[in-house]
Coordinates of N, CA and C in Angstrom, one line a residue:
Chain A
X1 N 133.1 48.3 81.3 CA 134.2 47.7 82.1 C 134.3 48.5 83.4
X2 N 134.5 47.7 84.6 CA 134.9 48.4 85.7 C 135.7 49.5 86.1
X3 N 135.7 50.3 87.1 CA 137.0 51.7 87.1 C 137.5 50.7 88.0
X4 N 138.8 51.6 88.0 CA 139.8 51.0 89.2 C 140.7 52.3 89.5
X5 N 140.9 52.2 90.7 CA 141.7 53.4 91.2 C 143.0 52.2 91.9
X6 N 144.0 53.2 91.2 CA 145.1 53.3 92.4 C 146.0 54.1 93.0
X7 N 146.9 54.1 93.2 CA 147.5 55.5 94.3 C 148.2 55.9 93.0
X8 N 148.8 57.1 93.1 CA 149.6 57.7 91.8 C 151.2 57.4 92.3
X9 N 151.3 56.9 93.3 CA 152.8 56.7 93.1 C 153.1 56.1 94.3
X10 N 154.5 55.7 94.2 CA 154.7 54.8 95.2 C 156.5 54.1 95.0
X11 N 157.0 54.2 96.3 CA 158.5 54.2 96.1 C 158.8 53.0 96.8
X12 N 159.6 52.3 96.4 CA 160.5 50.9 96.7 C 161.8 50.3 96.4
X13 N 162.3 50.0 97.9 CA 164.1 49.6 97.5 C 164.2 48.6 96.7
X14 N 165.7 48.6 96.0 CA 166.0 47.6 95.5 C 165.7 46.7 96.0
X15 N 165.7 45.3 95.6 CA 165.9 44.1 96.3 C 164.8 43.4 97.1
X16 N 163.9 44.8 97.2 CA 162.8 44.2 98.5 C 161.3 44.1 97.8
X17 N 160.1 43.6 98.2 CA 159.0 43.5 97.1 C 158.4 44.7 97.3
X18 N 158.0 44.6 95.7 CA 156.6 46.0 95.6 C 155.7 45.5 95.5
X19 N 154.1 46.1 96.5 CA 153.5 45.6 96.5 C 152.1 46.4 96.0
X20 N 151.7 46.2 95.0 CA 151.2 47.6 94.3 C 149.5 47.3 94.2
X21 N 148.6 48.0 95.3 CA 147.5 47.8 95.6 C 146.5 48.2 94.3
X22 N 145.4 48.2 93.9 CA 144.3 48.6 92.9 C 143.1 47.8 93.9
X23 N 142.2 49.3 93.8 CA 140.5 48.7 94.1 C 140.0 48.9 93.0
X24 N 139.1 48.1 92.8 CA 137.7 47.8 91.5 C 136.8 47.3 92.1
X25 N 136.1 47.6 93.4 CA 134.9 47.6 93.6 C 133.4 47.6 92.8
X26 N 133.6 47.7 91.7 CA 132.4 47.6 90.8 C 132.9 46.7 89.4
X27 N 133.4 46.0 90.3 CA 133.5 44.7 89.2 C 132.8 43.4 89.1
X28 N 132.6 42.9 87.7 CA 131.5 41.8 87.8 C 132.0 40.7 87.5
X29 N 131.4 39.7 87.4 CA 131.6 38.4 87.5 C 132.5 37.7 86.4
X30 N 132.6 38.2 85.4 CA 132.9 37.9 84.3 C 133.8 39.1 83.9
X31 N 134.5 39.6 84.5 CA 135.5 40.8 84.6 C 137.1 39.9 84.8
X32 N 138.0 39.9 84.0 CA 139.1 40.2 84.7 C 139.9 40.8 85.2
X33 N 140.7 41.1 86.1 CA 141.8 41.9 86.6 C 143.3 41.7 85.2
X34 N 144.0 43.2 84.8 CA 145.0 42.6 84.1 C 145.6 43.7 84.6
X35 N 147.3 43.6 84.5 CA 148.1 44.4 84.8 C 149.2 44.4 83.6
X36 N 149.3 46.0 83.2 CA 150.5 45.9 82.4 C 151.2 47.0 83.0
X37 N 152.5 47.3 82.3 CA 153.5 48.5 82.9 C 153.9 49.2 81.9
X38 N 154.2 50.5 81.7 CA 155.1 50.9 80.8 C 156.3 51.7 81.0
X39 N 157.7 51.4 81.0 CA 158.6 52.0 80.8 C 158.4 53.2 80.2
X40 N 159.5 54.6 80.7 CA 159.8 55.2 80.4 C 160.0 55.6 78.7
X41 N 159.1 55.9 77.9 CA 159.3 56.0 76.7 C 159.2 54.8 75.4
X42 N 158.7 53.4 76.3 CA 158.6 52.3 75.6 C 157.1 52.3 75.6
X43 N 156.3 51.1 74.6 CA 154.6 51.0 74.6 C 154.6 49.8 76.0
X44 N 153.2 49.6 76.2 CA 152.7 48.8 77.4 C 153.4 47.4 77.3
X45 N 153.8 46.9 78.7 CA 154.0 45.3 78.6 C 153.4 44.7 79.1
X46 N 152.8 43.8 78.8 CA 151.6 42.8 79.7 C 152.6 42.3 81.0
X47 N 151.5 42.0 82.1 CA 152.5 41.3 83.0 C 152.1 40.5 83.7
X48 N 150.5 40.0 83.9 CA 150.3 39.5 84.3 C 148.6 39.7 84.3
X49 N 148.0 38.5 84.1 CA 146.6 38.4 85.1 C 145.3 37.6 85.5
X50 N 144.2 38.1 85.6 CA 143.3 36.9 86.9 C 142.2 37.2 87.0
X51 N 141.6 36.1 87.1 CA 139.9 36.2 87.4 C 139.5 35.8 89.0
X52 N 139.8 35.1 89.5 CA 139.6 35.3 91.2 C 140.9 34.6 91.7
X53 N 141.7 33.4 91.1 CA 142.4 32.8 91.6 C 143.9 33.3 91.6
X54 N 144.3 33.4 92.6 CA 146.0 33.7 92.7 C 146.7 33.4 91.6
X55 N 147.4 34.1 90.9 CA 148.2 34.0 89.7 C 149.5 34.5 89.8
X56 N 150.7 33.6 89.0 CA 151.8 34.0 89.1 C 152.7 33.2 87.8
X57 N 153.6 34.6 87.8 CA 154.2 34.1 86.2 C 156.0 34.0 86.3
X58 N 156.9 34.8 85.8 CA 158.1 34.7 85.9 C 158.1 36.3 86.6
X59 N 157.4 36.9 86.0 CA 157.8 38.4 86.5 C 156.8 38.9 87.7
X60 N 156.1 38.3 88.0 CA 155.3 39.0 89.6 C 154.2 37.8 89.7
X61 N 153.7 38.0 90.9 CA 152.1 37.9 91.4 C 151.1 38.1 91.4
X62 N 149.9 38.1 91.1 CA 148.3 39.1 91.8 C 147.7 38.1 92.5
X63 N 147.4 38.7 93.5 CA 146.6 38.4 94.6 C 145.3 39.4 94.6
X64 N 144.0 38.7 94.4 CA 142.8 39.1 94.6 C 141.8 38.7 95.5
X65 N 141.8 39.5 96.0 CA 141.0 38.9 97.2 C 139.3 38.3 97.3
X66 N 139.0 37.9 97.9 CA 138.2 36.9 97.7 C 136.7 37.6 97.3
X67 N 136.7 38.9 97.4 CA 135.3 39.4 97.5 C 135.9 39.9 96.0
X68 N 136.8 39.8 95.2 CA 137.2 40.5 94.2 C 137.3 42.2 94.0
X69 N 137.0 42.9 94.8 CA 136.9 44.1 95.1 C 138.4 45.2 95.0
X70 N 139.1 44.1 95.1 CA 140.7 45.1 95.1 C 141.6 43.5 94.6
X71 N 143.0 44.0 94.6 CA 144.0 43.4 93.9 C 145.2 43.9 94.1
X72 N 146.1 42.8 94.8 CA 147.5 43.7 94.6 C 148.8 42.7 93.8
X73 N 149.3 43.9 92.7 CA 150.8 43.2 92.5 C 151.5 43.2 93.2
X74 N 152.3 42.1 93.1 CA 153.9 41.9 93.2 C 154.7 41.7 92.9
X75 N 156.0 42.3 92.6 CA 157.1 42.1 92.5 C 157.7 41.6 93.3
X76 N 158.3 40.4 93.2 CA 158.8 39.5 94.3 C 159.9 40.4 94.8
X77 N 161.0 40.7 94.2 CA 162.8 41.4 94.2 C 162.7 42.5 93.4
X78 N 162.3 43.7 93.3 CA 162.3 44.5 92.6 C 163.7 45.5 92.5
X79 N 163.9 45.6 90.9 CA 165.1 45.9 90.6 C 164.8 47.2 89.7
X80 N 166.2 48.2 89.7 CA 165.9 49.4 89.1 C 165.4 49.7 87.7
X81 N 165.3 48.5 86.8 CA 164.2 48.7 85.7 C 162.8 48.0 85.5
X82 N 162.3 48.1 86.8 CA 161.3 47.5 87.0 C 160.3 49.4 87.6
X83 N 161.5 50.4 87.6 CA 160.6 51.9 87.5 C 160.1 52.3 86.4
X84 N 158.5 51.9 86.7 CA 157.8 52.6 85.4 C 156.3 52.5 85.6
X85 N 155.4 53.0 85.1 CA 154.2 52.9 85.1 C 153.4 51.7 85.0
X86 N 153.0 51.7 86.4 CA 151.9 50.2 86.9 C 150.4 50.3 86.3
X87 N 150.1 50.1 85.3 CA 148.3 49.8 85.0 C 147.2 49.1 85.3
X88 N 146.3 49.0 86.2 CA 145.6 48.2 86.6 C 144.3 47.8 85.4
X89 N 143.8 47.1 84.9 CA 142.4 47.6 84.5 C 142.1 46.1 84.4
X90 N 140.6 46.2 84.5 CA 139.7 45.5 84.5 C 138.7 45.1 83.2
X91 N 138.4 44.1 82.5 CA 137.8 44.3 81.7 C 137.3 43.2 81.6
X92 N 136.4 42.8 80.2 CA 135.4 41.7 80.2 C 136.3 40.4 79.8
X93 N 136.0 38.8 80.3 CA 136.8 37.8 79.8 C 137.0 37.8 79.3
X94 N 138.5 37.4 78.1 CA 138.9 37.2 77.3 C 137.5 36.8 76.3
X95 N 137.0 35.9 76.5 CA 136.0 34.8 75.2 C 134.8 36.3 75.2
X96 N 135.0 36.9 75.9 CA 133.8 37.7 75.6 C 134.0 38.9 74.9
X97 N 135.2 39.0 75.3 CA 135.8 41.0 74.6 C 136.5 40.6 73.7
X98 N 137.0 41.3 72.2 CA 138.3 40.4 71.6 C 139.5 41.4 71.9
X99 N 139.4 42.3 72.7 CA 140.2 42.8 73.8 C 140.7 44.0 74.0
X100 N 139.5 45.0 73.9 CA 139.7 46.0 74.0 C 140.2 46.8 75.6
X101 N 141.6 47.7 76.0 CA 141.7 47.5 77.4 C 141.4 49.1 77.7
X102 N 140.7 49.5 78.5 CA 140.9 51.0 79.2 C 142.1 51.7 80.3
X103 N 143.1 52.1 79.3 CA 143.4 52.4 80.6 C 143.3 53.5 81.6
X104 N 143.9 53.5 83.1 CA 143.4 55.0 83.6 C 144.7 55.7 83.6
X105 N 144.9 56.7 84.5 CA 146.2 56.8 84.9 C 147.4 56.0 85.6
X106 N 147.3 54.7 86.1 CA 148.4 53.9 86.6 C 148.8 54.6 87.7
X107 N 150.1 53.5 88.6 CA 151.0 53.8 89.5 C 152.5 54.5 89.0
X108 N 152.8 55.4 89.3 CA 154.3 55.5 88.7 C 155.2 54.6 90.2
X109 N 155.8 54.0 89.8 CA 156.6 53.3 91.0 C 158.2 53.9 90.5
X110 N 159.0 54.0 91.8 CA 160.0 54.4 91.3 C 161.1 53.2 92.5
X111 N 161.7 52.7 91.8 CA 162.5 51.6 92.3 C 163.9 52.3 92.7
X112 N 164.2 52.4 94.1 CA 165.8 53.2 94.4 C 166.7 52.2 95.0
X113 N 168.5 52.5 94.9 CA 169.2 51.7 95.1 C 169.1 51.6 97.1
Chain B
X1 N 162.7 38.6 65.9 CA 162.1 39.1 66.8 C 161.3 40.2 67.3
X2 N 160.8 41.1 65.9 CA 160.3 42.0 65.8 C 159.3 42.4 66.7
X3 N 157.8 41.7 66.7 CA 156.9 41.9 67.6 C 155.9 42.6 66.7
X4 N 155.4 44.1 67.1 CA 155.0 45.3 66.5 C 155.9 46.3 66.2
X5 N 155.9 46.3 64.8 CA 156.9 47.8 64.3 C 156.6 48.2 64.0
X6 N 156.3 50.2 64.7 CA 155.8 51.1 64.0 C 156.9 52.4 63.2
X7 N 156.5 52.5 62.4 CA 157.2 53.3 61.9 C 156.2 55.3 61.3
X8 N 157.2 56.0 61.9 CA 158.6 56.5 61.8 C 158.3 56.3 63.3
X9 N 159.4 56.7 64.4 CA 159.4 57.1 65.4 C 159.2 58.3 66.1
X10 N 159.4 59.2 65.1 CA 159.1 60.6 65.3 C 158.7 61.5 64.0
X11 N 158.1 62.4 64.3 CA 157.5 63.2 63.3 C 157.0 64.2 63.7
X12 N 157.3 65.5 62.9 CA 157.0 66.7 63.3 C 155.7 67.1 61.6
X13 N 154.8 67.9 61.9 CA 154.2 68.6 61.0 C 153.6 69.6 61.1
X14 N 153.6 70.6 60.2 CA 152.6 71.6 60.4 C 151.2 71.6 60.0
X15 N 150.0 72.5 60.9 CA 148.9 72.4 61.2 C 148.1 72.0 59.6
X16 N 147.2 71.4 59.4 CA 146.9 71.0 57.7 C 147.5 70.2 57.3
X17 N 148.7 69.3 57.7 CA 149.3 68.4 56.6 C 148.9 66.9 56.9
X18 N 148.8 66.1 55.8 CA 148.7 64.8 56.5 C 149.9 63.9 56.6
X19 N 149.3 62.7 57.1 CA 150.5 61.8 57.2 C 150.0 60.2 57.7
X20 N 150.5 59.6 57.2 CA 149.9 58.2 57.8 C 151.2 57.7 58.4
X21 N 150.8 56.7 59.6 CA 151.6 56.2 60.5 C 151.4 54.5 60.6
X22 N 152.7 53.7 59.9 CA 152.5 52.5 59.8 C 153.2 51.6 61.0
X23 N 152.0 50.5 60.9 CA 152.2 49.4 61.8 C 151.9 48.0 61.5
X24 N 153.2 47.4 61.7 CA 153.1 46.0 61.0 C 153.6 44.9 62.3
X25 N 153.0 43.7 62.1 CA 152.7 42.5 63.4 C 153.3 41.4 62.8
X26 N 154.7 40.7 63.2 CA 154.8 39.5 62.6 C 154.5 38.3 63.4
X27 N 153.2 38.8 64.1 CA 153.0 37.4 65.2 C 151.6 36.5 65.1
X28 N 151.3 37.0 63.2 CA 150.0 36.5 63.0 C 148.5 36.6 64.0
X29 N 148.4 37.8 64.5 CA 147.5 38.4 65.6 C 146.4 38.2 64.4
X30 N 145.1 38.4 65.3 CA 143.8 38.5 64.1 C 143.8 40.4 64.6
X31 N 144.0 40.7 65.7 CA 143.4 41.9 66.6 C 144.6 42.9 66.6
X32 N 144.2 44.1 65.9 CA 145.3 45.2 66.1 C 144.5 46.7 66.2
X33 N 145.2 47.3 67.0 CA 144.8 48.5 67.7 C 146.1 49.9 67.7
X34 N 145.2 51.0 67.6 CA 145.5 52.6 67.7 C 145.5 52.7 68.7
X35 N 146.5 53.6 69.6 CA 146.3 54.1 70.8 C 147.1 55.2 70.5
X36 N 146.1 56.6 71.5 CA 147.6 57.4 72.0 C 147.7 57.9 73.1
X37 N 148.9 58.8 73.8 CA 148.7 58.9 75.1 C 149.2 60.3 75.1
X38 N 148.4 61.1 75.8 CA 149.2 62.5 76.3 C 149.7 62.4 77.5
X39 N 150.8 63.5 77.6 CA 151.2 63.1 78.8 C 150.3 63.6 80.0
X40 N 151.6 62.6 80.6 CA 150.8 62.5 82.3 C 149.4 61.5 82.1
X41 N 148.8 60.9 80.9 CA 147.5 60.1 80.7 C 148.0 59.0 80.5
X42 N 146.7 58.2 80.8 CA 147.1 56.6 80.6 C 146.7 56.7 78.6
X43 N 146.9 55.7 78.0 CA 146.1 55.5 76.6 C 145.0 55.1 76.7
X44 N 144.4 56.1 75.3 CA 143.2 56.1 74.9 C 142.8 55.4 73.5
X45 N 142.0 54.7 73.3 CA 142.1 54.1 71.8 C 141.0 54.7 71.0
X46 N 141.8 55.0 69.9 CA 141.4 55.1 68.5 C 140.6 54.9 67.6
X47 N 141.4 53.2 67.1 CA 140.5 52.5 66.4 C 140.8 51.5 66.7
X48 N 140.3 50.7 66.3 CA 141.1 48.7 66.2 C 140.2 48.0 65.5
X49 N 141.0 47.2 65.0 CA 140.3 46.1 63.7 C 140.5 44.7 64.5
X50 N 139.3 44.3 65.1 CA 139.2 42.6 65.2 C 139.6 41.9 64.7
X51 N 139.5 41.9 63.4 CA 140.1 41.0 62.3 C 140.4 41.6 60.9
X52 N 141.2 40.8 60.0 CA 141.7 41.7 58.8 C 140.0 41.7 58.3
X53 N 139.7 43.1 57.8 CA 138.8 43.5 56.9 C 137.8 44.2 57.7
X54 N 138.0 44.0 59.0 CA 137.2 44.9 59.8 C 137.5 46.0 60.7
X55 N 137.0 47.1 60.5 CA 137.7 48.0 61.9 C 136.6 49.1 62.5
X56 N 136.7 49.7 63.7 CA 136.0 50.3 64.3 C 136.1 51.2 65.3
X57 N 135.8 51.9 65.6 CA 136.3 53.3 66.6 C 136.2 52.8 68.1
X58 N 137.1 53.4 68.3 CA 136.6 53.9 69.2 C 136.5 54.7 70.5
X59 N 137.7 54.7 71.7 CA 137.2 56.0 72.4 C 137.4 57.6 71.7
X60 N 138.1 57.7 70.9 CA 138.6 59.4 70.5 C 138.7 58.9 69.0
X61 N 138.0 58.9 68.0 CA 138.1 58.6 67.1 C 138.7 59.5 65.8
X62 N 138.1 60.8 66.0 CA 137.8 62.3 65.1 C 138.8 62.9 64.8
X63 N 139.0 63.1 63.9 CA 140.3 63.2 63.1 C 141.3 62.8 62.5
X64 N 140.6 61.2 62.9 CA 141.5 59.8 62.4 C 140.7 59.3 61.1
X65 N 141.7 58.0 60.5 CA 141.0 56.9 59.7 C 142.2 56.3 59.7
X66 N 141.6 55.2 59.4 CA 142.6 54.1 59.6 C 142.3 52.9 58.3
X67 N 143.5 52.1 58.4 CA 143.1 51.3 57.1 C 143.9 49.7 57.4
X68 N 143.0 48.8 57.3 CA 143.4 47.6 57.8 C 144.1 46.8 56.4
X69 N 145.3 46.6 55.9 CA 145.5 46.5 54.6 C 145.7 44.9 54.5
X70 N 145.9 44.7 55.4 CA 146.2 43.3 55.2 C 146.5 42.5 57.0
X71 N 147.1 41.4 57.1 CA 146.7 40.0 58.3 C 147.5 41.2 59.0
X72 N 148.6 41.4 58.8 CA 149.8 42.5 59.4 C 150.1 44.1 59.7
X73 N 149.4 44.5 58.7 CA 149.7 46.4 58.5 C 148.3 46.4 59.0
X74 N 148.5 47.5 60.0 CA 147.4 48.3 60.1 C 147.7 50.1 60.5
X75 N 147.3 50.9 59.6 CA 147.6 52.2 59.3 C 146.6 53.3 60.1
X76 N 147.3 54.4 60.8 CA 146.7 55.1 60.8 C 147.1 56.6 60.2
X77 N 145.8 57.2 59.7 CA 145.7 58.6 59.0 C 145.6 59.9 59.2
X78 N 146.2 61.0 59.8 CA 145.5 62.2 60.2 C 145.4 63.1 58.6
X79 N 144.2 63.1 58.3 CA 144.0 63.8 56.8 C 144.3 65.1 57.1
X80 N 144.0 66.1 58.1 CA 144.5 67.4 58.2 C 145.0 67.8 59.7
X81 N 146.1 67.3 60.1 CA 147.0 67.6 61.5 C 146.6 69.0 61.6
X82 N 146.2 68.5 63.1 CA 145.6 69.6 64.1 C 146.6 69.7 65.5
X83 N 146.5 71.0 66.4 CA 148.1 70.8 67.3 C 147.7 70.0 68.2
X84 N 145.9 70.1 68.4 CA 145.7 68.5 69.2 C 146.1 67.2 69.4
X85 N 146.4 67.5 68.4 CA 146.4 65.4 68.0 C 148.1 65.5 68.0
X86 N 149.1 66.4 68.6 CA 150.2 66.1 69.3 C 150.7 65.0 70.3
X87 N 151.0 63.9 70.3 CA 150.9 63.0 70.8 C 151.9 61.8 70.5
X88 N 151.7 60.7 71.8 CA 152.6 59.7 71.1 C 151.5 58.4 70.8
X89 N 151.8 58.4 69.8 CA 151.1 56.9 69.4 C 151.5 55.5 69.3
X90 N 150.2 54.7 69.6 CA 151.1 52.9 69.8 C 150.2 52.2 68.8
X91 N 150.8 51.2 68.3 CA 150.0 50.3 68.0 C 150.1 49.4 68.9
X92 N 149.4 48.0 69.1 CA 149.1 46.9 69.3 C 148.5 45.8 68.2
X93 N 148.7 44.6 69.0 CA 147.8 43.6 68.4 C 148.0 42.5 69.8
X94 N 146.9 41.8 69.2 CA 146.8 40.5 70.0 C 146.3 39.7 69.0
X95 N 146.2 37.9 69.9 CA 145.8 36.7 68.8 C 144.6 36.2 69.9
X96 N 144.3 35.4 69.5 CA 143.6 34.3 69.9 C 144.2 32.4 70.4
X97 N 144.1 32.3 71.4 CA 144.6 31.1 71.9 C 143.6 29.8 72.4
X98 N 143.1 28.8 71.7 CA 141.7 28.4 72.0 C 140.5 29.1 72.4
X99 N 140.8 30.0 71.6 CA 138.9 30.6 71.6 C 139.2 31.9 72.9
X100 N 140.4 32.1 73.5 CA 140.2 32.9 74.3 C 141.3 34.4 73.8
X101 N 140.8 35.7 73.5 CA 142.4 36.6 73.7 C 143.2 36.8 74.5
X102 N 144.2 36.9 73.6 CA 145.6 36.5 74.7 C 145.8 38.3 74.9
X103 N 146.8 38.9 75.5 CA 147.3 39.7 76.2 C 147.8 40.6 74.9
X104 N 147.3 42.0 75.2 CA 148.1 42.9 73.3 C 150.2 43.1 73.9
X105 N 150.3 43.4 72.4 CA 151.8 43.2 72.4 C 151.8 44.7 72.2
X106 N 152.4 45.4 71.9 CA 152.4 46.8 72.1 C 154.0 46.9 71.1
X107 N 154.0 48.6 69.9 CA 155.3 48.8 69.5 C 155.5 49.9 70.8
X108 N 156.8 50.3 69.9 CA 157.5 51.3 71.0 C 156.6 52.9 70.5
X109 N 155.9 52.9 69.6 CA 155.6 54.5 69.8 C 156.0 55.2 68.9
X110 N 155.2 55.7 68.1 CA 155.3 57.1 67.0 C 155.4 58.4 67.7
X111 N 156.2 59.4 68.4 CA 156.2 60.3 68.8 C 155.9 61.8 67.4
X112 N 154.6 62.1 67.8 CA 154.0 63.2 66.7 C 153.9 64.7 66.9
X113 N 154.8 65.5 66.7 CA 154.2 66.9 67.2 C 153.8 67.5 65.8
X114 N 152.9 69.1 66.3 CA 151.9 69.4 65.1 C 151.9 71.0 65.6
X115 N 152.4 71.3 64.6 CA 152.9 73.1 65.0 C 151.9 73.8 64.6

């Protein structure tokens, strides 16, 4: 599966969007991008994810760009329990993996009033 | 509304003792998985069983076993606690949705220390 790097942290007001970047430049064709988060003391929550095409659910965005090379979440309105560890990782399509995920170290985002 | 329940949530032991740590899925998953995380680290996995009757290691495996007992429980074992393997542990599972895996569900975490 591909690495992916993202920044280790990153801060955002209430109310306004986070927009939370990941590169994976050594990603293949048959890779998807997935994002989960984890609270403070709770296990991972899925949140969202995508193979080239723009995706969006109740709780955020990804936008991947067209060369697939990088990816960014979003939080449309980000609110104070939305601070917690962002996960980026990359891994083989669903039909191919039965889904094993790597993770790395993530974003800590911290959401302020 | 359960999800994944791991039980206990916390546990302390001393160096040599064992202990198994249970995890049960009421969401009829075929796919359930070990992880743990030290701090400041993302998770690393264990073991995971693709399906009931099968299981297999994988990234940190050594000093584990694990036991797939049925569609729901899946257990893991430290036969002789070491202060390494201090950590908090997850289970997961995931299912299958026309032929593709869906996204793992994750419990809240066995929190383990090991004096």
């Amino acid at each position: 599966d591909a690495k992916t790097t993202q920044p280790p942290s990153m801060d955002c007001a209430e109310g306004r969007a986070a927009n939370l970047p990941c590169n994976h430049s050594t990603i293949s064709g048959n890779e998807y991008v997935y994002w989960y988060r984890q609270i403070h003391s709770q296990g991972p929550q899925y949140i969202i994810h995508g193979l080239k095409n723009n995706e969006t659910n109740e709780m955020a965005s990804l936008i991947i760009t067209e060369d697939r090379k990088s990816s960014t979440l979003i939080l449309p309105h980000a609110t104070l329990r939305d601070t917690a560890v962002y996960y980026c990782i990359v891994r083989l399509r669903p039909t191919d993996s039965w889904g094993k995920l790597q993770f790395g170290a993530g974003t800590q985002v911290v959401v302020t009033p | 509304n359960a999800g994944v329940t791991q039980t206990p949530k916390f546990q302390v032991l001393k160096t040599g003792q064992s202990m198994t740590l249970q995890c049960a899925q009421d969401m009829n998953h075929n796919s359930m998985y070990w992880y743990r995380q030290d701090p400041g680290m993302g998770l690393r996995l264990i073991y995971y069983s693709a399906s009931e009757g099968t299981t297999d290691k994988g990234e940190v495996p050594n000093g584990y076993n694990v036991s797939r007992l049925n569609k729901r429980e899946f257990s893991l074992r430290l036969e002789s606690a070491a202060p390494s393997q201090t950590s908090v542990y997850f289970c997961a599972s995931s299912g299958t949705d026309r032929g593709e895996n869906q996204p793992q569900h994750f419990g809240d975490g066995t929190r383990l220390s090991i004096l």
